[in-house]
Amino acid sequence: MKINRTSTTFVSLAGLGITLLIAFITMFIMILIMSDTPKDTMYYFLAGPFTNKYYFGNMLNAAIPLMLTGLGISFAFRASMFNLGGEGQVYIGGLAAASVCLALPDLTGIIGIPLSLAAAISAGAAVAGLSGYFKFKWRTDELISSFLISNALIFIVDNIITGVLQDPESSLLTSHKIAEQYWFLKIFPPSNLDISIVFIVLLAFLAYFYLFKTHQGYEMRICGLNSEFARYGGLDVRKYFLLPMVLSGGFHGLAGGVTVMGTQHMLFKGFSGGMGWNGIAVALIAKNNPIGVIPAALFFAYLEAGAKSAMINADITIEIASVVQAVVFYLITAQAIYSFVQRRRRTA
Amino acid sequence: MNNGEFSIPIIHNSISIMTPFLLAGIGGLMTELAGMLNIALEGLILIGAFFSVVFAASTGSLFLGILLGILMTMFFAYIFGAITLYLKANVFITGLATNLLAGGFTTVLAFYLFGTKGVLLFEGLPALPILRIPALHGIPVIGDILFGHNILVYLGWLIVVLAWVLIYKTPFGYRLRGTGSNPDALAAAGLKPRNYQMAGILISGFTCGLAGAVLTLNLGAYVPNISSGRGWIALVVIYLGGKTPFGILGAAFVFGLAESLSNYAQGFLNIPADFILAFPYIITVTAMVIMSIVKYKAAK
């Protein structure tokens, strides 16, 4: 039997379509039950993000960290490494970037911006790398260790933000504002969208090139597909316990840094909440393809923006988005859906 | 100085703190033996915590609250199991989905029913009955430590014994273990591994529902994200306990003691609350790494 590429792409796209359809139906049912004005609520949910420049730009802006966390998870998943510590890695990346900005308020942007982004990347990479190192050294399960380390870190970063870094003038739990030369250029006023989106889309293509067109990327994928085979082929399998975790953490740390310097210009307690988990969903929708991460992140940003618009203008709460996300999570790996599509196609 | 005056309340408290770890651990053990890593424990505890206190408040009966809370948790466990087993989805991803759903759904429902996303305080909720056996209470040290807890603590111990009997002394337990260790042999004998995996998941729904009920009914309130990592710690408790019910009892006690100690230390050491919250995770990950070092060295 001839299996061609377009047919497998069709099956995975159709499977994805069914998954998203079920997710939206779930949302409609919840809105019908819970909202007093279901028609308005649905309108704001579906169309809200497109009604003005501010909402639309902010939606695109919200996709930036999701692209980065999605890329980070794709790298880990391609190598069959489970990085569940994304939440903490984003958070500590934000802390590292903000610390550099706050410690060096007079540095010029040309040196300061790369320096603080490098700090964000290193912080995330070090934290995820620790789980990778435990696995490398003693085969400690990285799935649980990365989650536990991240959760411990979240509380510690909370403490630093509300303690050492807390702005005493502010009534919010936040640090001082970072100096203006660290702010990223806004490209779509009045929204928060900044120039970093261009670089991050480029980065996604670069990541694709690395994974699929370089020797190291190939080795990493082989280790992920079948580590026994890779070992037999003479690859240093243990190296690919460590490297993908470091890369994955680096992307997460960068997501934190970019959010602080591009959008918030200060460090809020809990600012990264959900970015790590959503990165996993984004990577799954994208089937761990770095370029696919771009539309998948936009879709997730749309869901959140829609829920936010419905919350502001109608009578439901924003957490309805996580219910929809959960449905996507549930079904995205369900093979039965894909084989259903395949069967239908064969009989058609 | 009499050390007993300090240590007895700490150990007494750790016995009530350990109960959710213990219950969720026993449930997770069932799926673990059936060859599935159950990441959904965390979300299932949250579901149980929310529904048991809401039902207890609306029916005015603790018993009905616990019963309906457990049934709801089993229902969510069933969804998790059905999608994993019948739609053949990745158990790790569906586990994450369950945690995400639990957090989102309880908040959406709380907002719809009570108009708030914050703490739900239920006044006039009857307190969990406390088991007092005056004759036994008089025993020095042990009497103070082991008695005077609420009845769910003792139910937890009973469940440990029942789990041991179920796993080692019944054909069901034998097959459940076979599902994890040798599914082909099970299938060759004409049995469906899937049925045993589903049974394991439903049992974990039962025990996590109860674990959640312990949290909220003790407090008489629902606090958002009240499970706060207990399901994850339960996973480590399963490993630390060597995947046996009595091992889990011991490991859960260690975590209960750690939490009780850090609560106590907070009283006079003036440690920031954030560090106290981080402490269970730090100990858990340290224990995990040490375990893997020991295992790695032993295998060498």
Short mmCIF file of C-alpha atoms in Angstrom, two decimals, chain A:
data_model
loop_
_atom_site.label_atom_id
_atom_site.label_comp_id
_atom_site.label_asym_id
_atom_site.label_seq_id
_atom_site.Cartn_x
_atom_site.Cartn_y
_atom_site.Cartn_z
CA MET A 1 0.00 0.00 0.00
CA LYS A 2 1.26 3.40 -0.90
CA ILE A 3 1.31 5.88 1.94
CA ASN A 4 1.88 9.36 0.70
CA ARG A 5 2.69 12.38 2.69
CA THR A 6 -0.36 14.44 1.83
CA SER A 7 -2.70 11.75 3.14
CA THR A 8 -1.03 11.58 6.56
CA THR A 9 -1.09 15.37 6.73
CA PHE A 10 -4.78 15.28 5.82
CA VAL A 11 -5.52 12.74 8.54
CA SER A 12 -3.75 14.73 11.22
CA LEU A 13 -5.38 17.98 10.15
CA ALA A 14 -8.83 16.39 10.01
CA GLY A 15 -8.23 14.81 13.43
CA LEU A 16 -7.20 18.20 14.77
CA GLY A 17 -10.34 19.71 13.24
CA ILE A 18 -12.57 17.19 15.01
CA THR A 19 -10.77 17.84 18.31
CA LEU A 20 -11.21 21.60 18.01
CA LEU A 21 -14.85 21.19 16.99
CA ILE A 22 -15.60 19.11 20.08
CA ALA A 23 -13.77 21.69 22.22
CA PHE A 24 -15.89 24.52 20.83
CA ILE A 25 -19.12 22.55 21.21
CA THR A 26 -18.23 21.97 24.87
CA MET A 27 -17.72 25.70 25.29
CA PHE A 28 -21.05 26.56 23.63
CA ILE A 29 -22.87 24.14 25.91
CA MET A 30 -21.24 25.66 28.99
CA ILE A 31 -22.10 29.17 27.85
CA LEU A 32 -25.70 28.15 27.11
CA ILE A 33 -26.07 26.77 30.62
CA MET A 34 -24.18 29.37 32.57
CA SER A 35 -24.73 32.66 30.83
CA ASP A 36 -27.90 34.74 31.12
CA THR A 37 -27.15 36.28 27.75
CA PRO A 38 -25.66 33.34 25.81
CA LYS A 39 -25.90 35.08 22.44
CA ASP A 40 -23.86 38.10 23.56
CA THR A 41 -21.40 35.95 25.45
CA MET A 42 -20.72 33.82 22.40
CA TYR A 43 -20.35 36.89 20.23
CA TYR A 44 -17.78 38.40 22.58
CA PHE A 45 -15.96 35.10 22.90
CA LEU A 46 -15.70 34.45 19.16
CA ALA A 47 -15.48 37.94 17.68
CA GLY A 48 -14.25 40.01 20.64
CA PRO A 49 -10.53 39.72 19.82
CA PHE A 50 -11.17 41.18 16.34
CA THR A 51 -13.38 44.12 17.27
CA ASN A 52 -10.60 46.69 17.66
CA LYS A 53 -6.87 47.22 17.22
CA TYR A 54 -6.20 47.10 20.94
CA TYR A 55 -7.74 43.67 21.48
CA PHE A 56 -6.30 42.28 18.27
CA GLY A 57 -2.75 43.47 18.96
CA ASN A 58 -2.89 42.21 22.52
CA MET A 59 -4.00 38.82 21.28
CA LEU A 60 -0.97 38.62 18.97
CA ASN A 61 1.20 39.81 21.83
CA ALA A 62 -0.13 37.08 24.11
CA ALA A 63 0.94 34.52 21.50
CA ILE A 64 4.62 35.53 21.87
CA PRO A 65 5.40 33.70 25.14
CA LEU A 66 3.24 30.78 24.00
CA MET A 67 5.32 30.39 20.86
CA LEU A 68 8.46 30.30 22.99
CA THR A 69 7.12 27.83 25.54
CA GLY A 70 5.64 25.76 22.70
CA LEU A 71 9.05 25.66 21.03
CA GLY A 72 10.67 24.69 24.31
CA ILE A 73 8.26 21.81 24.83
CA SER A 74 8.62 20.67 21.20
CA PHE A 75 12.36 20.30 21.64
CA ALA A 76 11.94 18.25 24.79
CA PHE A 77 9.13 16.08 23.37
CA ARG A 78 11.04 15.43 20.13
CA ALA A 79 13.78 13.91 22.28
CA SER A 80 11.15 12.06 24.39
CA MET A 81 12.01 14.14 27.42
CA PHE A 82 9.13 15.44 29.50
CA ASN A 83 9.65 18.95 30.77
CA LEU A 84 6.80 19.67 33.18
CA GLY A 85 8.56 22.55 34.85
CA GLY A 86 7.72 25.20 32.27
CA GLU A 87 5.78 27.35 34.72
CA GLY A 88 8.72 27.80 37.05
CA GLN A 89 11.22 28.17 34.21
CA VAL A 90 9.27 31.06 32.66
CA TYR A 91 8.91 32.67 36.07
CA ILE A 92 12.61 32.50 36.92
CA GLY A 93 13.49 33.72 33.42
CA GLY A 94 11.38 36.80 34.10
CA LEU A 95 13.07 37.25 37.46
CA ALA A 96 16.55 36.98 35.92
CA ALA A 97 15.78 39.51 33.17
CA ALA A 98 14.17 41.95 35.60
CA SER A 99 17.07 41.62 38.04
CA VAL A 100 19.57 42.62 35.36
CA CYS A 101 17.40 45.55 34.24
CA LEU A 102 16.91 46.75 37.81
CA ALA A 103 20.53 46.28 38.83
CA LEU A 104 21.91 48.19 35.81
CA PRO A 105 19.45 51.04 35.24
CA ASP A 106 21.97 53.20 33.36
CA LEU A 107 23.24 50.65 30.86
CA THR A 108 22.51 51.42 27.20
CA GLY A 109 19.85 49.26 25.58
CA ILE A 110 22.20 47.81 22.98
CA ILE A 111 24.21 46.05 25.66
CA GLY A 112 21.52 45.85 28.31
CA ILE A 113 18.82 44.09 26.29
CA PRO A 114 21.00 41.18 25.10
CA LEU A 115 22.48 40.89 28.57
CA SER A 116 19.15 40.62 30.34
CA LEU A 117 17.76 38.23 27.71
CA ALA A 118 20.88 36.09 28.14
CA ALA A 119 20.25 36.07 31.88
CA ALA A 120 16.64 34.96 31.28
CA ILE A 121 17.72 32.16 28.95
CA SER A 122 20.49 30.96 31.28
CA ALA A 123 18.18 30.91 34.30
CA GLY A 124 15.55 28.82 32.51
CA ALA A 125 18.18 26.55 30.99
CA ALA A 126 19.88 25.99 34.34
CA VAL A 127 16.63 25.02 36.06
CA ALA A 128 15.47 22.60 33.36
CA GLY A 129 19.06 21.46 32.89
CA LEU A 130 19.14 20.37 36.52
CA SER A 131 16.40 17.80 35.82
CA GLY A 132 18.24 16.82 32.68
CA TYR A 133 21.42 16.40 34.68
CA PHE A 134 19.73 14.17 37.27
CA LYS A 135 18.47 12.00 34.45
CA PHE A 136 21.88 12.05 32.76
CA LYS A 137 23.65 11.08 35.95
CA TRP A 138 21.27 8.78 37.84
CA ARG A 139 18.25 8.19 35.59
CA THR A 140 16.00 10.27 37.86
CA ASP A 141 12.59 10.62 36.21
CA GLU A 142 12.66 14.11 34.67
CA LEU A 143 8.89 14.35 34.37
CA ILE A 144 8.34 14.48 38.11
CA SER A 145 11.61 16.17 39.06
CA SER A 146 11.12 19.07 36.65
CA PHE A 147 7.61 19.63 38.00
CA LEU A 148 8.68 19.54 41.63
CA ILE A 149 11.68 21.83 41.14
CA SER A 150 9.53 24.29 39.24
CA ASN A 151 6.85 24.33 41.93
CA ALA A 152 9.37 24.95 44.68
CA LEU A 153 10.89 27.76 42.61
CA ILE A 154 7.55 29.48 42.06
CA PHE A 155 7.19 30.06 45.81
CA ILE A 156 10.77 31.23 46.14
CA VAL A 157 10.42 33.69 43.23
CA ASP A 158 7.12 34.87 44.79
CA ASN A 159 9.03 35.61 47.93
CA ILE A 160 11.77 37.54 46.11
CA ILE A 161 9.22 39.64 44.20
CA THR A 162 7.17 40.52 47.27
CA GLY A 163 10.26 40.91 49.45
CA VAL A 164 13.53 42.23 48.05
CA LEU A 165 12.15 43.57 44.77
CA GLN A 166 8.78 44.88 45.97
CA ASP A 167 8.11 48.48 44.97
CA PRO A 168 7.02 50.10 48.25
CA GLU A 169 5.13 52.81 46.33
CA SER A 170 2.96 50.29 44.53
CA SER A 171 -0.21 48.81 45.95
CA LEU A 172 0.28 45.75 43.74
CA LEU A 173 2.63 42.83 44.32
CA THR A 174 5.21 44.00 41.84
CA SER A 175 8.80 45.19 41.47
CA HIS A 176 9.88 48.69 40.43
CA LYS A 177 9.52 49.56 36.76
CA ILE A 178 12.53 48.69 34.61
CA ALA A 179 14.36 51.57 32.86
CA GLU A 180 12.92 52.64 29.51
CA GLN A 181 15.88 51.69 27.36
CA TYR A 182 15.08 48.05 28.13
CA TRP A 183 11.53 48.28 26.74
CA PHE A 184 10.88 46.65 23.39
CA LEU A 185 9.59 48.76 20.52
CA LYS A 186 5.80 48.76 20.22
CA ILE A 187 4.75 48.06 16.65
CA PHE A 188 0.95 48.15 16.79
CA PRO A 189 -0.26 50.92 19.11
CA PRO A 190 -2.37 51.24 21.16
CA SER A 191 -1.89 47.53 21.80
CA ASN A 192 1.04 45.95 23.65
CA LEU A 193 2.35 44.12 20.60
CA ASP A 194 6.11 44.60 20.32
CA ILE A 195 8.86 43.95 17.82
CA SER A 196 9.96 40.68 19.46
CA ILE A 197 7.23 38.78 17.59
CA VAL A 198 9.25 39.17 14.36
CA PHE A 199 12.35 37.67 15.94
CA ILE A 200 10.44 34.87 17.56
CA VAL A 201 8.80 33.80 14.31
CA LEU A 202 12.30 33.75 12.80
CA LEU A 203 13.48 31.75 15.78
CA ALA A 204 10.76 29.17 15.11
CA PHE A 205 12.07 28.70 11.57
CA LEU A 206 15.60 28.47 12.92
CA ALA A 207 14.47 25.83 15.41
CA TYR A 208 12.88 23.88 12.56
CA PHE A 209 16.12 24.04 10.62
CA TYR A 210 18.10 22.85 13.64
CA LEU A 211 15.80 19.92 14.38
CA PHE A 212 15.29 18.71 10.82
CA LYS A 213 18.31 19.84 8.83
CA THR A 214 21.30 19.51 11.15
CA HIS A 215 23.10 16.40 12.28
CA GLN A 216 22.60 17.13 15.96
CA GLY A 217 18.89 17.71 15.45
CA TYR A 218 18.67 14.39 13.65
CA GLU A 219 20.46 12.58 16.48
CA MET A 220 18.18 14.18 19.02
CA ARG A 221 15.09 13.02 17.15
CA ILE A 222 16.47 9.50 16.72
CA CYS A 223 17.11 9.27 20.47
CA GLY A 224 13.54 10.40 21.02
CA LEU A 225 12.05 7.92 18.56
CA ASN A 226 13.95 4.88 19.70
CA SER A 227 16.71 5.14 22.25
CA GLU A 228 17.67 1.46 21.98
CA PHE A 229 18.17 1.85 18.25
CA ALA A 230 20.14 5.06 18.81
CA ARG A 231 22.39 3.36 21.36
CA TYR A 232 22.91 0.46 18.99
CA GLY A 233 23.83 2.94 16.28
CA GLY A 234 26.57 4.29 18.51
CA LEU A 235 24.95 7.54 19.64
CA ASP A 236 25.67 9.02 23.04
CA VAL A 237 22.10 8.66 24.27
CA ARG A 238 22.80 10.19 27.66
CA LYS A 239 23.88 13.45 26.06
CA TYR A 240 20.33 13.74 24.71
CA PHE A 241 18.91 13.54 28.22
CA LEU A 242 20.70 16.77 29.06
CA LEU A 243 20.80 18.84 25.87
CA PRO A 244 17.05 18.94 25.06
CA MET A 245 16.23 19.90 28.64
CA VAL A 246 18.74 22.75 28.56
CA LEU A 247 17.33 24.01 25.24
CA SER A 248 13.77 23.59 26.47
CA GLY A 249 14.49 25.54 29.64
CA GLY A 250 16.26 28.23 27.63
CA PHE A 251 13.15 28.84 25.53
CA HIS A 252 11.01 28.99 28.66
CA GLY A 253 13.37 31.42 30.36
CA LEU A 254 13.33 33.61 27.26
CA ALA A 255 9.52 33.62 27.33
CA GLY A 256 9.70 35.09 30.83
CA GLY A 257 12.30 37.68 29.84
CA VAL A 258 10.39 38.79 26.75
CA THR A 259 7.16 39.16 28.74
CA VAL A 260 8.84 41.35 31.36
CA MET A 261 10.74 43.55 28.90
CA GLY A 262 8.23 43.67 26.08
CA THR A 263 4.87 43.79 27.81
CA GLN A 264 4.90 44.40 31.53
CA HIS A 265 8.05 46.48 32.15
CA MET A 266 8.02 45.20 35.71
CA LEU A 267 7.85 41.90 37.53
CA PHE A 268 4.37 40.95 38.75
CA LYS A 269 3.84 38.19 41.25
CA GLY A 270 2.48 35.19 39.33
CA PHE A 271 2.82 36.82 35.90
CA SER A 272 3.74 33.57 34.20
CA GLY A 273 0.72 31.60 35.46
CA GLY A 274 -0.43 29.18 32.76
CA MET A 275 2.28 29.95 30.20
CA GLY A 276 4.12 26.70 30.88
CA TRP A 277 1.04 24.46 30.73
CA ASN A 278 -0.24 26.18 27.62
CA GLY A 279 3.14 25.64 26.00
CA ILE A 280 2.55 21.90 26.31
CA ALA A 281 -0.84 22.20 24.64
CA VAL A 282 0.63 24.39 21.89
CA ALA A 283 3.40 21.86 21.20
CA LEU A 284 0.87 19.01 21.08
CA ILE A 285 -1.41 20.82 18.64
CA ALA A 286 1.64 21.60 16.53
CA LYS A 287 2.66 17.93 16.69
CA ASN A 288 6.03 19.15 18.01
CA ASN A 289 6.77 20.90 14.75
CA PRO A 290 8.49 24.27 15.44
CA ILE A 291 6.76 26.00 12.53
CA GLY A 292 3.41 24.53 13.51
CA VAL A 293 3.94 26.13 16.91
CA ILE A 294 3.22 29.57 15.37
CA PRO A 295 -0.45 28.95 14.39
CA ALA A 296 -0.99 26.76 17.47
CA ALA A 297 0.17 29.58 19.77
CA LEU A 298 -2.06 32.04 17.91
CA PHE A 299 -5.02 29.71 18.40
CA PHE A 300 -4.38 29.50 22.12
CA ALA A 301 -3.94 33.24 22.39
CA TYR A 302 -7.28 33.59 20.57
CA LEU A 303 -9.01 31.31 23.09
CA GLU A 304 -7.66 33.34 26.00
CA ALA A 305 -8.44 36.66 24.35
CA GLY A 306 -11.97 35.48 23.56
CA ALA A 307 -12.52 34.34 27.14
CA LYS A 308 -11.16 37.65 28.43
CA SER A 309 -13.43 39.64 26.13
CA ALA A 310 -16.42 37.54 27.21
CA MET A 311 -15.50 38.11 30.84
CA ILE A 312 -15.25 41.89 30.45
CA ASN A 313 -18.37 42.30 28.33
CA ALA A 314 -20.58 39.43 29.45
CA ASP A 315 -21.19 37.30 32.52
CA ILE A 316 -18.81 34.34 32.43
CA THR A 317 -15.42 33.95 34.01
CA ILE A 318 -12.14 33.59 32.14
CA GLU A 319 -11.46 30.08 33.47
CA ILE A 320 -13.90 28.80 30.85
CA ALA A 321 -10.87 28.97 28.55
CA SER A 322 -9.07 26.34 30.63
CA VAL A 323 -12.05 24.01 30.30
CA VAL A 324 -11.85 24.35 26.52
CA GLN A 325 -8.09 23.85 26.69
CA ALA A 326 -8.61 20.73 28.78
CA VAL A 327 -10.90 19.27 26.11
CA VAL A 328 -8.19 19.94 23.51
CA PHE A 329 -5.65 18.25 25.81
CA TYR A 330 -7.90 15.24 26.27
CA LEU A 331 -8.46 14.57 22.61
CA ILE A 332 -5.29 15.78 20.91
CA THR A 333 -3.43 12.50 21.35
CA ALA A 334 -6.50 10.25 21.02
CA GLN A 335 -5.53 7.83 18.29
CA ALA A 336 -9.09 6.63 17.90
CA ILE A 337 -10.01 9.99 16.32
CA TYR A 338 -7.26 9.71 13.74
CA SER A 339 -8.04 6.12 12.87
CA PHE A 340 -11.70 7.13 12.54
CA VAL A 341 -10.70 9.72 9.93
CA GLN A 342 -8.50 7.17 8.21
CA ARG A 343 -11.30 4.60 8.00
CA ARG A 344 -13.72 7.16 6.61
CA ARG A 345 -11.20 8.15 4.00
CA ARG A 346 -10.61 4.59 2.91
CA THR A 347 -14.30 3.87 2.48
CA ALA A 348 -14.91 7.19 0.74
#
